[in-house]
CSV table of N, CA and C in Angstrom, one decimal:
chain,number,residue,atom,x,y,z
A,1,UNK,N,107.6,142.3,-44.3
A,1,UNK,CA,108.0,141.1,-44.9
A,1,UNK,C,108.1,140.0,-43.8
A,2,UNK,N,108.7,140.4,-42.6
A,2,UNK,CA,108.9,139.5,-41.5
A,2,UNK,C,107.5,139.0,-41.0
A,3,UNK,N,106.6,139.9,-40.9
A,3,UNK,CA,105.2,139.5,-40.5
A,3,UNK,C,104.6,138.5,-41.4
A,4,UNK,N,104.8,138.7,-42.7
A,4,UNK,CA,104.3,137.7,-43.7
A,4,UNK,C,104.9,136.3,-43.5
A,5,UNK,N,106.2,136.3,-43.3
A,5,UNK,CA,106.9,135.0,-43.1
A,5,UNK,C,106.4,134.3,-41.8
A,6,UNK,N,106.3,135.1,-40.7
A,6,UNK,CA,105.8,134.5,-39.4
A,6,UNK,C,104.4,134.0,-39.6
A,7,UNK,N,103.6,134.8,-40.2
A,7,UNK,CA,102.2,134.4,-40.5
A,7,UNK,C,102.1,133.1,-41.3
A,8,UNK,N,102.9,133.0,-42.3
A,8,UNK,CA,103.0,131.8,-43.1
A,8,UNK,C,103.4,130.6,-42.3
A,9,UNK,N,104.4,130.8,-41.5
A,9,UNK,CA,104.9,129.6,-40.6
A,9,UNK,C,103.8,129.2,-39.6
A,10,UNK,N,103.2,130.1,-39.0
A,10,UNK,CA,102.1,129.8,-38.1
A,10,UNK,C,101.0,129.0,-38.8
A,11,UNK,N,100.6,129.5,-40.0
A,11,UNK,CA,99.5,128.8,-40.7
A,11,UNK,C,100.0,127.4,-41.1
A,12,UNK,N,101.2,127.2,-41.5
A,12,UNK,CA,101.7,125.9,-41.8
A,12,UNK,C,101.7,124.9,-40.7
A,13,UNK,N,102.0,125.4,-39.5
A,13,UNK,CA,102.0,124.6,-38.3
A,13,UNK,C,100.6,124.3,-37.8
A,14,UNK,N,99.7,125.2,-37.9
A,14,UNK,CA,98.4,125.0,-37.4
A,14,UNK,C,97.4,124.3,-38.3
A,15,UNK,N,97.8,124.2,-39.6
A,15,UNK,CA,96.9,123.5,-40.6
A,15,UNK,C,96.6,122.1,-40.2
A,16,UNK,N,97.6,121.2,-39.9
A,16,UNK,CA,97.3,119.8,-39.5
A,16,UNK,C,96.4,119.7,-38.3
A,17,UNK,N,96.6,120.6,-37.3
A,17,UNK,CA,95.8,120.6,-36.1
A,17,UNK,C,94.4,120.9,-36.4
A,18,UNK,N,94.2,121.9,-37.3
A,18,UNK,CA,92.8,122.3,-37.7
A,18,UNK,C,92.2,121.2,-38.5
A,19,UNK,N,92.9,120.5,-39.3
A,19,UNK,CA,92.3,119.4,-40.1
A,19,UNK,C,91.9,118.2,-39.2
A,20,UNK,N,92.8,118.0,-38.2
A,20,UNK,CA,92.4,116.9,-37.2
A,20,UNK,C,91.2,117.3,-36.4
A,21,UNK,N,91.1,118.5,-36.0
A,21,UNK,CA,90.0,119.0,-35.2
A,21,UNK,C,88.7,118.9,-36.1
A,22,UNK,N,88.8,119.2,-37.4
A,22,UNK,CA,87.7,119.1,-38.2
A,22,UNK,C,87.2,117.6,-38.3
A,23,UNK,N,88.1,116.7,-38.4
A,23,UNK,CA,87.7,115.3,-38.5
A,23,UNK,C,87.0,114.8,-37.2
A,24,UNK,N,87.5,115.3,-36.1
A,24,UNK,CA,86.8,115.0,-34.8
A,24,UNK,C,85.4,115.6,-34.8
A,25,UNK,N,85.3,116.8,-35.3
A,25,UNK,CA,83.9,117.4,-35.4
A,25,UNK,C,83.0,116.6,-36.3
A,26,UNK,N,83.6,116.1,-37.4
A,26,UNK,CA,82.8,115.3,-38.3
A,26,UNK,C,82.3,114.1,-37.6
A,27,UNK,N,83.2,113.4,-36.9
A,27,UNK,CA,82.8,112.2,-36.2
A,27,UNK,C,81.7,112.4,-35.2
A,28,UNK,N,81.9,113.5,-34.4
A,28,UNK,CA,80.9,113.9,-33.4
A,28,UNK,C,79.6,114.2,-34.0
A,29,UNK,N,79.6,114.9,-35.2
A,29,UNK,CA,78.4,115.2,-35.9
A,29,UNK,C,77.7,113.9,-36.4
A,30,UNK,N,78.5,112.9,-36.9
A,30,UNK,CA,78.0,111.7,-37.4
A,30,UNK,C,77.3,110.9,-36.3
A,31,UNK,N,78.0,110.9,-35.1
A,31,UNK,CA,77.4,110.1,-34.0
A,31,UNK,C,76.1,110.7,-33.6
A,32,UNK,N,76.0,112.1,-33.6
A,32,UNK,CA,74.7,112.7,-33.3
A,32,UNK,C,73.6,112.4,-34.3
A,33,UNK,N,74.0,112.3,-35.6
A,33,UNK,CA,73.1,111.9,-36.6
A,33,UNK,C,72.6,110.5,-36.4
A,34,UNK,N,73.4,109.6,-36.0
A,34,UNK,CA,73.0,108.2,-35.7
A,34,UNK,C,72.0,108.2,-34.6
A,35,UNK,N,72.3,108.9,-33.5
A,35,UNK,CA,71.3,109.0,-32.4
A,35,UNK,C,70.0,109.5,-32.9
A,36,UNK,N,70.0,110.6,-33.7
A,36,UNK,CA,68.7,111.2,-34.1
A,36,UNK,C,68.0,110.2,-35.0
A,37,UNK,N,68.7,109.5,-35.9
A,37,UNK,CA,68.0,108.5,-36.8
A,37,UNK,C,67.5,107.4,-36.0
A,38,UNK,N,68.2,106.9,-34.9
A,38,UNK,CA,67.6,105.9,-34.1
A,38,UNK,C,66.4,106.3,-33.3
A,39,UNK,N,66.4,107.5,-32.9
A,39,UNK,CA,65.2,108.1,-32.2
A,39,UNK,C,64.0,108.1,-33.2
A,40,UNK,N,64.3,108.5,-34.4
A,40,UNK,CA,63.2,108.5,-35.4
A,40,UNK,C,62.7,107.1,-35.7
A,41,UNK,N,63.6,106.2,-35.7
A,41,UNK,CA,63.2,104.8,-36.0
A,41,UNK,C,62.3,104.3,-34.8
A,42,UNK,N,62.7,104.6,-33.6
A,42,UNK,CA,61.8,104.2,-32.5
A,42,UNK,C,60.4,104.8,-32.6
A,43,UNK,N,60.3,106.0,-33.0
A,43,UNK,CA,59.0,106.7,-33.2
A,43,UNK,C,58.3,106.0,-34.4
A,44,UNK,N,59.0,105.6,-35.4
A,44,UNK,CA,58.3,104.9,-36.5
A,44,UNK,C,57.8,103.5,-36.0
A,45,UNK,N,58.5,102.8,-35.2
A,45,UNK,CA,58.0,101.6,-34.6
A,45,UNK,C,56.8,101.8,-33.8
A,46,UNK,N,56.7,102.9,-33.0
A,46,UNK,CA,55.5,103.2,-32.2
A,46,UNK,C,54.3,103.5,-33.1
A,47,UNK,N,54.6,104.2,-34.2
A,47,UNK,CA,53.5,104.6,-35.1
A,47,UNK,C,52.9,103.3,-35.8
A,48,UNK,N,53.8,102.3,-36.1
A,48,UNK,CA,53.3,101.1,-36.7
A,48,UNK,C,53.2,101.1,-38.2
A,49,UNK,N,53.6,102.2,-38.9
A,49,UNK,CA,53.6,102.2,-40.3
A,49,UNK,C,54.9,101.5,-40.9
A,50,UNK,N,54.7,100.4,-41.6
A,50,UNK,CA,55.8,99.7,-42.1
A,50,UNK,C,56.7,100.5,-43.1
A,51,UNK,N,56.1,101.4,-43.8
A,51,UNK,CA,56.8,102.2,-44.8
A,51,UNK,C,57.8,103.2,-44.0
A,52,UNK,N,57.3,103.8,-43.0
A,52,UNK,CA,58.1,104.6,-42.1
A,52,UNK,C,59.3,103.9,-41.5
A,53,UNK,N,59.0,102.7,-41.0
A,53,UNK,CA,60.0,101.9,-40.4
A,53,UNK,C,61.1,101.5,-41.4
A,54,UNK,N,60.7,101.2,-42.6
A,54,UNK,CA,61.7,100.9,-43.6
A,54,UNK,C,62.6,102.1,-43.9
A,55,UNK,N,62.0,103.2,-44.1
A,55,UNK,CA,62.7,104.4,-44.4
A,55,UNK,C,63.7,104.8,-43.3
A,56,UNK,N,63.2,104.7,-42.1
A,56,UNK,CA,64.1,105.0,-40.9
A,56,UNK,C,65.2,104.0,-40.7
A,57,UNK,N,65.0,102.8,-41.0
A,57,UNK,CA,66.1,101.8,-41.0
A,57,UNK,C,67.1,102.1,-42.0
A,58,UNK,N,66.7,102.5,-43.2
A,58,UNK,CA,67.6,102.9,-44.2
A,58,UNK,C,68.4,104.1,-43.8
A,59,UNK,N,67.8,105.1,-43.2
A,59,UNK,CA,68.5,106.3,-42.7
A,59,UNK,C,69.5,106.0,-41.6
A,60,UNK,N,69.2,105.1,-40.7
A,60,UNK,CA,70.1,104.7,-39.7
A,60,UNK,C,71.3,104.0,-40.3
A,61,UNK,N,71.0,103.1,-41.2
A,61,UNK,CA,72.1,102.4,-41.9
A,61,UNK,C,73.0,103.3,-42.7
A,62,UNK,N,72.5,104.3,-43.3
A,62,UNK,CA,73.3,105.3,-44.1
A,62,UNK,C,74.1,106.2,-43.1
A,63,UNK,N,73.5,106.5,-42.0
A,63,UNK,CA,74.3,107.3,-41.0
A,63,UNK,C,75.4,106.5,-40.4
A,64,UNK,N,75.2,105.3,-40.1
A,64,UNK,CA,76.3,104.4,-39.6
A,64,UNK,C,77.4,104.2,-40.6
A,65,UNK,N,77.0,104.1,-41.9
A,65,UNK,CA,78.0,103.9,-43.0
A,65,UNK,C,78.8,105.2,-43.1
A,66,UNK,N,78.2,106.3,-43.0
A,66,UNK,CA,79.0,107.6,-43.1
A,66,UNK,C,79.9,107.7,-42.0
A,67,UNK,N,79.5,107.3,-40.8
A,67,UNK,CA,80.4,107.4,-39.6
A,67,UNK,C,81.6,106.5,-39.8
A,68,UNK,N,81.3,105.2,-40.3
A,68,UNK,CA,82.4,104.3,-40.5
A,68,UNK,C,83.4,104.8,-41.5
A,69,UNK,N,82.9,105.4,-42.6
A,69,UNK,CA,83.8,106.0,-43.6
A,69,UNK,C,84.7,107.1,-43.1
A,70,UNK,N,84.0,108.0,-42.3
A,70,UNK,CA,84.8,109.1,-41.7
A,70,UNK,C,85.8,108.6,-40.7
A,71,UNK,N,85.5,107.6,-39.9
A,71,UNK,CA,86.4,107.0,-39.0
A,71,UNK,C,87.6,106.4,-39.7
A,72,UNK,N,87.3,105.7,-40.8
A,72,UNK,CA,88.4,105.0,-41.6
A,72,UNK,C,89.3,106.1,-42.2
A,73,UNK,N,88.7,107.1,-42.8
A,73,UNK,CA,89.5,108.2,-43.3
A,73,UNK,C,90.4,108.9,-42.3
A,74,UNK,N,89.8,109.1,-41.1
A,74,UNK,CA,90.6,109.7,-40.1
A,74,UNK,C,91.8,108.9,-39.7
A,75,UNK,N,91.5,107.6,-39.5
A,75,UNK,CA,92.6,106.7,-39.1
A,75,UNK,C,93.7,106.6,-40.2
A,76,UNK,N,93.2,106.5,-41.4
A,76,UNK,CA,94.1,106.3,-42.5
A,76,UNK,C,95.0,107.6,-42.6
A,77,UNK,N,94.4,108.7,-42.6
A,77,UNK,CA,95.1,110.0,-42.7
A,77,UNK,C,96.0,110.3,-41.5
A,78,UNK,N,95.4,110.1,-40.3
A,78,UNK,CA,96.1,110.5,-39.1
A,78,UNK,C,97.4,109.7,-39.0
A,79,UNK,N,97.3,108.4,-39.1
A,79,UNK,CA,98.5,107.6,-38.9
A,79,UNK,C,99.5,107.7,-40.0
A,80,UNK,N,99.2,108.1,-41.2
A,80,UNK,CA,100.1,108.1,-42.2
A,80,UNK,C,100.9,109.4,-42.3
A,81,UNK,N,100.3,110.5,-41.9
A,81,UNK,CA,101.0,111.8,-42.0
A,81,UNK,C,101.4,112.4,-40.7
A,82,UNK,N,100.7,112.1,-39.6
A,82,UNK,CA,101.0,112.9,-38.4
A,82,UNK,C,102.3,112.5,-37.8
A,83,UNK,N,102.8,111.3,-38.0
A,83,UNK,CA,104.0,110.9,-37.3
A,83,UNK,C,105.2,111.7,-37.8
A,84,UNK,N,105.2,112.2,-39.0
A,84,UNK,CA,106.4,113.0,-39.6
A,84,UNK,C,106.6,114.3,-38.8
A,85,UNK,N,105.5,115.0,-38.6
A,85,UNK,CA,105.7,116.3,-37.8
A,85,UNK,C,106.0,116.0,-36.4
A,86,UNK,N,105.4,114.9,-35.8
A,86,UNK,CA,105.7,114.5,-34.4
A,86,UNK,C,107.2,114.1,-34.3
A,87,UNK,N,107.7,113.4,-35.3
A,87,UNK,CA,109.1,113.0,-35.2
A,87,UNK,C,110.0,114.2,-35.3
A,88,UNK,N,109.7,115.2,-36.1
A,88,UNK,CA,110.5,116.4,-36.2
A,88,UNK,C,110.5,117.1,-34.9
A,89,UNK,N,109.4,117.1,-34.2
A,89,UNK,CA,109.4,117.9,-32.9
A,89,UNK,C,109.9,117.1,-31.7
A,90,UNK,N,110.0,115.7,-31.8
A,90,UNK,CA,110.4,114.9,-30.7
A,90,UNK,C,111.5,113.9,-31.3
A,91,UNK,N,112.7,114.3,-31.6
A,91,UNK,CA,113.6,113.4,-32.3
A,91,UNK,C,114.1,112.3,-31.3
A,92,UNK,N,114.1,112.6,-30.0
A,92,UNK,CA,114.7,111.5,-29.1
A,92,UNK,C,113.8,110.3,-29.0
A,93,UNK,N,112.5,110.5,-29.3
A,93,UNK,CA,111.6,109.4,-29.3
A,93,UNK,C,111.9,108.4,-30.4
A,94,UNK,N,112.3,108.9,-31.5
A,94,UNK,CA,112.6,108.1,-32.7
A,94,UNK,C,114.1,107.8,-32.9
A,95,UNK,N,114.9,108.0,-31.9
A,95,UNK,CA,116.3,107.7,-32.0
A,95,UNK,C,116.5,106.2,-32.2
A,96,UNK,N,117.4,105.9,-33.1
A,96,UNK,CA,117.6,104.5,-33.4
A,96,UNK,C,118.2,103.7,-32.3
A,97,UNK,N,119.1,104.2,-31.6
A,97,UNK,CA,119.7,103.5,-30.5
A,97,UNK,C,120.6,102.4,-31.0
A,98,UNK,N,120.9,101.4,-30.1
A,98,UNK,CA,121.7,100.3,-30.5
A,98,UNK,C,120.9,99.0,-30.8
A,99,UNK,N,119.8,99.2,-31.5
A,99,UNK,CA,118.9,98.1,-31.8
A,99,UNK,C,119.4,97.4,-33.0
A,100,UNK,N,119.6,96.1,-32.9
A,100,UNK,CA,119.9,95.3,-34.1
A,100,UNK,C,119.2,93.9,-34.0
A,101,UNK,N,118.8,93.5,-35.1
A,101,UNK,CA,118.1,92.2,-35.2
A,101,UNK,C,119.1,91.1,-35.5
A,102,UNK,N,118.8,89.8,-35.1
A,102,UNK,CA,119.8,88.7,-35.3
A,102,UNK,C,119.8,88.3,-36.8
A,103,UNK,N,119.0,88.9,-37.6
A,103,UNK,CA,119.0,88.5,-39.0
A,103,UNK,C,119.3,89.8,-39.9
A,104,UNK,N,119.6,89.6,-41.1
A,104,UNK,CA,120.0,90.7,-42.0
A,104,UNK,C,118.8,91.6,-42.4
A,105,UNK,N,119.1,92.8,-42.9
A,105,UNK,CA,118.0,93.7,-43.3
A,105,UNK,C,117.4,93.2,-44.6
A,106,UNK,N,116.1,93.2,-44.7
A,106,UNK,CA,115.4,92.8,-45.9
A,106,UNK,C,114.4,94.0,-46.2
A,107,UNK,N,114.3,94.4,-47.4
A,107,UNK,CA,113.4,95.5,-47.8
A,107,UNK,C,112.0,94.8,-48.1
A,108,UNK,N,111.1,95.0,-47.2
A,108,UNK,CA,109.7,94.4,-47.4
A,108,UNK,C,108.8,95.4,-48.1
A,109,UNK,N,107.8,94.8,-48.7
A,109,UNK,CA,106.8,95.6,-49.4
A,109,UNK,C,105.4,95.0,-49.1
A,110,UNK,N,104.4,95.8,-49.2
A,110,UNK,CA,103.0,95.3,-48.8
A,110,UNK,C,102.6,94.1,-49.7
A,111,UNK,N,102.0,93.1,-49.1
A,111,UNK,CA,101.5,91.9,-49.9
A,111,UNK,C,102.5,90.8,-49.7
A,112,UNK,N,103.7,91.0,-49.3
A,112,UNK,CA,104.7,90.0,-49.1
A,112,UNK,C,104.4,89.2,-47.9
A,113,UNK,N,104.6,87.9,-47.9
A,113,UNK,CA,104.5,87.0,-46.7
A,113,UNK,C,105.8,86.9,-46.1
A,114,UNK,N,105.9,87.1,-44.7
A,114,UNK,CA,107.1,87.0,-44.0
A,114,UNK,C,107.0,85.9,-42.9
A,115,UNK,N,108.2,85.4,-42.5
A,115,UNK,CA,108.2,84.4,-41.4
A,115,UNK,C,107.9,85.0,-40.0
A,116,UNK,N,107.5,84.1,-39.2
A,116,UNK,CA,107.1,84.5,-37.8
A,116,UNK,C,108.3,85.1,-37.0
A,117,UNK,N,109.5,84.7,-37.2
A,117,UNK,CA,110.6,85.4,-36.5
A,117,UNK,C,110.7,86.9,-36.7
A,118,UNK,N,110.2,87.4,-37.8
A,118,UNK,CA,110.3,88.8,-38.1
A,118,UNK,C,109.3,89.6,-37.3
A,119,UNK,N,108.2,89.0,-36.9
A,119,UNK,CA,107.2,89.7,-36.1
A,119,UNK,C,107.0,89.1,-34.8
A,120,UNK,N,108.1,88.5,-34.2
A,120,UNK,CA,108.0,88.0,-32.9
A,120,UNK,C,107.8,89.0,-31.8
A,121,UNK,N,107.5,88.6,-30.6
A,121,UNK,CA,107.2,89.5,-29.5
A,121,UNK,C,108.3,90.5,-29.2
A,122,UNK,N,109.5,90.2,-29.6
A,122,UNK,CA,110.6,91.0,-29.3
A,122,UNK,C,110.6,92.3,-30.2
A,123,UNK,N,110.0,92.2,-31.4
A,123,UNK,CA,110.0,93.3,-32.4
A,123,UNK,C,108.7,94.1,-32.4
A,124,UNK,N,107.7,93.7,-31.7
A,124,UNK,CA,106.4,94.3,-31.8
A,124,UNK,C,106.5,95.7,-31.1
A,125,UNK,N,105.9,96.7,-31.7
A,125,UNK,CA,105.8,98.0,-31.1
A,125,UNK,C,104.6,98.0,-30.2
A,126,UNK,N,104.8,97.9,-28.9
A,126,UNK,CA,103.7,97.8,-28.0
A,126,UNK,C,102.8,99.0,-27.9
A,127,UNK,N,103.3,100.2,-28.1
A,127,UNK,CA,102.5,101.4,-27.9
A,127,UNK,C,102.7,102.2,-29.2
A,128,UNK,N,101.9,101.9,-30.3
A,128,UNK,CA,102.0,102.6,-31.5
A,128,UNK,C,101.6,104.1,-31.4
A,129,UNK,N,100.7,104.4,-30.4
A,129,UNK,CA,100.3,105.7,-30.2
A,129,UNK,C,101.4,106.7,-29.8
A,130,UNK,N,102.4,106.1,-29.1
A,130,UNK,CA,103.5,106.9,-28.7
A,130,UNK,C,104.2,107.5,-29.9
A,131,UNK,N,104.3,106.8,-31.0
A,131,UNK,CA,104.9,107.2,-32.2
A,131,UNK,C,104.0,107.8,-33.2
A,132,UNK,N,102.7,108.0,-32.8
A,132,UNK,CA,101.7,108.6,-33.7
A,132,UNK,C,101.4,107.7,-34.9
A,133,UNK,N,101.5,106.4,-34.8
A,133,UNK,CA,101.1,105.5,-35.8
A,133,UNK,C,99.6,105.2,-35.8
A,134,UNK,N,99.1,104.9,-36.9
A,134,UNK,CA,97.6,104.6,-36.9
A,134,UNK,C,97.3,103.3,-36.1
A,135,UNK,N,96.1,103.2,-35.7
A,135,UNK,CA,95.7,102.0,-34.9
A,135,UNK,C,95.7,100.8,-35.8
A,136,UNK,N,96.4,99.8,-35.4
A,136,UNK,CA,96.4,98.5,-36.2
A,136,UNK,C,95.1,97.9,-36.1
A,137,UNK,N,94.7,97.2,-37.2
A,137,UNK,CA,93.4,96.5,-37.3
A,137,UNK,C,93.5,95.2,-36.5
A,138,UNK,N,92.4,94.5,-36.4
A,138,UNK,CA,92.3,93.3,-35.6
A,138,UNK,C,93.2,92.3,-36.2
A,139,UNK,N,94.1,91.7,-35.4
A,139,UNK,CA,95.0,90.7,-35.9
A,139,UNK,C,96.3,91.3,-36.6
A,140,UNK,N,96.5,92.6,-36.4
A,140,UNK,CA,97.6,93.2,-37.0
A,140,UNK,C,98.5,93.8,-35.9
A,141,UNK,N,99.8,94.0,-36.2
A,141,UNK,CA,100.7,94.6,-35.2
A,141,UNK,C,101.8,95.4,-36.0
A,142,UNK,N,102.2,96.5,-35.4
A,142,UNK,CA,103.3,97.2,-35.9
A,142,UNK,C,104.6,96.6,-35.4
A,143,UNK,N,105.5,96.4,-36.3
A,143,UNK,CA,106.8,95.7,-36.0
A,143,UNK,C,107.9,96.5,-36.5
A,144,UNK,N,109.0,96.5,-35.6
A,144,UNK,CA,110.2,97.3,-36.0
A,144,UNK,C,111.1,96.3,-36.8
A,145,UNK,N,111.7,96.8,-37.9
A,145,UNK,CA,112.7,96.1,-38.7
A,145,UNK,C,113.8,97.0,-39.1
A,146,UNK,N,114.8,97.1,-38.3
A,146,UNK,CA,115.9,98.0,-38.4
A,146,UNK,C,115.3,99.4,-38.3
A,147,UNK,N,115.5,100.3,-39.3
A,147,UNK,CA,114.9,101.7,-39.3
A,147,UNK,C,113.5,101.7,-39.8
A,148,UNK,N,113.0,100.6,-40.3
A,148,UNK,CA,111.6,100.6,-40.9
A,148,UNK,C,110.6,100.2,-39.8
A,149,UNK,N,109.4,100.5,-40.1
A,149,UNK,CA,108.2,100.0,-39.3
A,149,UNK,C,107.3,99.3,-40.3
A,150,UNK,N,106.9,98.1,-39.9
A,150,UNK,CA,106.0,97.3,-40.8
A,150,UNK,C,104.8,96.9,-40.1
A,151,UNK,N,103.6,97.1,-40.8
A,151,UNK,CA,102.4,96.6,-40.2
A,151,UNK,C,102.1,95.2,-40.8
A,152,UNK,N,102.0,94.2,-39.9
A,152,UNK,CA,101.9,92.8,-40.2
A,152,UNK,C,100.6,92.2,-39.8
A,153,UNK,N,100.0,91.5,-40.7
A,153,UNK,CA,98.8,90.7,-40.3
A,153,UNK,C,99.4,89.4,-39.6
A,154,UNK,N,99.3,89.4,-38.3
A,154,UNK,CA,100.0,88.3,-37.6
A,154,UNK,C,99.3,87.0,-37.7
A,155,UNK,N,98.1,87.0,-38.2
A,155,UNK,CA,97.4,85.7,-38.4
A,155,UNK,C,97.9,84.9,-39.6
A,156,UNK,N,98.3,85.6,-40.6
A,156,UNK,CA,98.7,85.0,-41.8
A,156,UNK,C,100.2,85.3,-42.2
A,157,UNK,N,100.7,86.4,-41.6
A,157,UNK,CA,102.1,86.7,-41.9
A,157,UNK,C,102.3,87.6,-43.0
A,158,UNK,N,101.3,88.3,-43.5
A,158,UNK,CA,101.4,89.2,-44.6
A,158,UNK,C,101.7,90.6,-44.2
A,159,UNK,N,102.5,91.3,-45.0
A,159,UNK,CA,102.9,92.7,-44.7
A,159,UNK,C,101.7,93.5,-45.3
A,160,UNK,N,101.2,94.4,-44.4
A,160,UNK,CA,100.1,95.3,-44.8
A,160,UNK,C,100.6,96.6,-45.2
A,161,UNK,N,101.5,97.2,-44.5
A,161,UNK,CA,102.0,98.5,-44.8
A,161,UNK,C,103.5,98.6,-44.3
A,162,UNK,N,104.3,99.4,-45.0
A,162,UNK,CA,105.7,99.6,-44.7
A,162,UNK,C,106.0,101.1,-44.6
A,163,UNK,N,106.6,101.6,-43.6
A,163,UNK,CA,107.1,102.9,-43.5
A,163,UNK,C,108.6,102.9,-43.4
A,164,UNK,N,109.3,103.3,-44.4
A,164,UNK,CA,110.8,103.2,-44.5
A,164,UNK,C,111.4,104.4,-43.8
A,165,UNK,N,112.5,104.2,-43.2
A,165,UNK,CA,113.2,105.3,-42.5
A,165,UNK,C,112.5,105.9,-41.4
A,166,UNK,N,111.7,105.1,-40.7
A,166,UNK,CA,110.9,105.7,-39.6
A,166,UNK,C,111.8,106.1,-38.4
A,167,UNK,N,112.7,105.3,-38.1
A,167,UNK,CA,113.7,105.7,-37.0
A,167,UNK,C,114.9,106.3,-37.7
A,168,UNK,N,115.5,107.2,-36.9
A,168,UNK,CA,116.6,107.9,-37.5
A,168,UNK,C,117.9,107.3,-37.1
């Protein structure tokens, strides 16, 4: 019975690592497919057949699209789930400390527009990778708001994502 429990615990801890490794393999495979399709496109240009060129362009476009989708899925999944296990294994990194904002707590939700003082340079998380947060998009920043973490579109002031209770 003890071996069964130990095996189950090992499987539970290794499953996210295996899933992450699989996504990296998929991305590597997609990049190889893009290179192969581009090589085929160059050959089609050399042969001079317009029909072949058209087909190869379509193949390159499809390979790039698949790569972008896998990359988007990896970023979306990695940043949303991985931080929980990381926080459990590294509690000191997520310790709340004596951090307080000069304004009261507000429960934000995605789609809400917030004022610039909430995402000022003082509250921006400079290194989101340290906390295993997903990579912010262009013009976006992770911001700390009491125990919550908010992804803000800094160009317009809109809340993109909220993770409540991020810090302990």
